[in-house]
C-alpha positions as a printed Julia matrix, in Angstrom:
135×3 Matrix{Float64}:
  -4.95  72.57  82.65
  -4.07  72.55  86.29
  -6.55  71.46  89.24
  -5.88  73.77  91.94
  -7.63  71.22  94.5
  -5.72  69.23  97.03
  -7.88  66.17  96.74
  -7.11  62.37  96.19
  -9.95  61.96  93.67
 -11.38  64.36  91.23
 -13.63  64.67  88.45
 -12.72  66.7   85.11
 -15.76  68.37  83.79
 -16.53  70.74  80.68
 -19.04  72.97  80.22
 -20.14  73.67  76.22
 -23.03  76.06  75.98
 -25.79  75.22  75.36
 -25.03  71.57  76.19
 -25.31  70.37  79.81
 -22.13  69.56  81.81
 -20.11  66.71  80.52
 -17.92  64.47  82.84
 -14.53  63.8   80.86
 -12.69  61.42  83.41
 -12.11  60.78  87.26
  -8.44  61.23  88.21
  -6.98  59.33  91.27
  -3.81  60.16  93.36
  -2.8   56.42  93.22
  -1.18  54.79  90.43
  -4.73  53.73  89.05
  -5.58  54.7   85.48
  -8.17  57.53  85.04
 -11.8   56.66  84.84
 -13.17  57.84  81.45
 -16.66  58.47  81.32
 -16.82  57.91  77.41
 -14.51  55.79  75.77
 -13.86  58.16  73.01
 -12.34  60.61  75.61
  -9.3   58.29  75.95
  -7.77  59.49  72.77
  -8.5   63.21  73.31
  -7.54  63.73  77.27
  -5.13  62.47  79.44
  -3.97  63.21  83.05
  -0.8   63.77  84.44
   0.67  64.47  88.02
  -1.44  66.2   90.52
  -4.68  65.73  88.34
  -3.41  68.03  85.41
  -5.59  67.38  82.32
  -4.15  67.32  78.91
  -6.08  67.94  75.76
  -4.33  66.19  72.74
  -4.6   67.85  69.34
  -6.94  70.52  70.36
  -9.54  71.65  68.03
 -12.97  73.71  68.01
 -14.58  70.55  69.45
 -12.75  71.35  72.89
 -14.16  74.74  73.24
 -15.61  75.51  76.65
 -15.14  75.9   80.19
 -13.1   73.1   82.0
 -12.86  72.78  85.86
 -12.14  69.99  88.27
 -14.23  68.88  91.22
 -13.73  66.83  94.44
 -15.6   63.56  94.64
 -16.57  64.01  98.08
 -19.67  65.65  99.7
 -20.07  68.44  99.9
 -17.88  68.86  96.51
 -15.17  71.47  96.15
 -14.8   73.19  92.8
 -11.47  74.43  91.3
 -11.11  77.77  89.33
 -12.37  77.22  85.56
 -10.3   77.52  82.51
 -11.96  78.74  79.28
 -10.76  77.62  76.11
 -12.26  79.83  73.1
 -11.65  80.83  69.45
 -10.4   84.07  68.56
 -11.04  85.16  65.02
  -9.72  88.52  64.22
 -10.85  90.0   60.75
  -7.88  91.81  59.31
  -9.38  92.55  55.81
  -9.41  96.27  56.68
  -5.67  96.42  56.97
  -3.25  95.58  54.09
  -4.4   92.25  52.93
  -7.64  90.36  53.16
  -7.33  87.27  55.25
  -8.61  86.19  58.65
  -6.37  85.12  61.41
  -7.74  82.49  63.63
  -6.23  81.21  66.86
  -7.31  79.11  69.89
  -6.85  80.86  73.19
  -6.75  79.41  76.56
  -7.58  81.61  79.52
  -8.18  81.14  83.42
 -11.65  82.5   84.69
 -12.69  82.35  88.06
 -16.6   81.38  87.77
 -18.91  81.77  90.74
 -18.84  78.6   92.71
 -22.59  78.75  93.57
 -23.32  79.01  89.81
 -21.22  75.92  89.15
 -22.61  73.84  92.02
 -26.38  74.94  90.92
 -25.4   73.52  87.37
 -23.42  70.39  88.74
 -25.22  69.07  91.79
 -27.19  66.52  89.78
 -23.95  65.39  87.88
 -21.99  65.07  90.92
 -24.67  62.73  92.7
 -24.47  60.44  89.57
 -20.66  60.4   89.69
 -20.34  59.55  93.11
 -22.66  56.7   92.78
 -20.62  55.47  89.65
 -17.47  55.62  91.17
 -18.87  54.04  94.37
 -20.47  51.09  92.1
 -17.1   50.67  90.25
 -14.94  50.6   93.74
 -17.19  47.81  95.15
 -17.59  45.9   91.82
């Protein structure tokens, strides 16, 4: 997934209803490795050039709305991308089976809604990054 922000540092965040937002990682334009907010995310997510998020071996566990945000105040938010499961019941057609596919779509969320949801998370993130940098 592309991050459409021209920033040196960004956070990748996923929204999975009804859970609160989850920080995945911090990505830096320097040669630094990303900072993973949960060690288990290392095997699932990676970052490429220009903060591009890659999801390895995608499954239903990764369904949600993904976006990146700047680490500075006030934050900037990217357009979001939604990964969802599309189940089509074709039993009324010739044969009885379900076709299941994961679909990825770009979806523009209202930035004010995202800001309202993410503000407490963003403040905590900035403090964590600050403490890591001075530590």
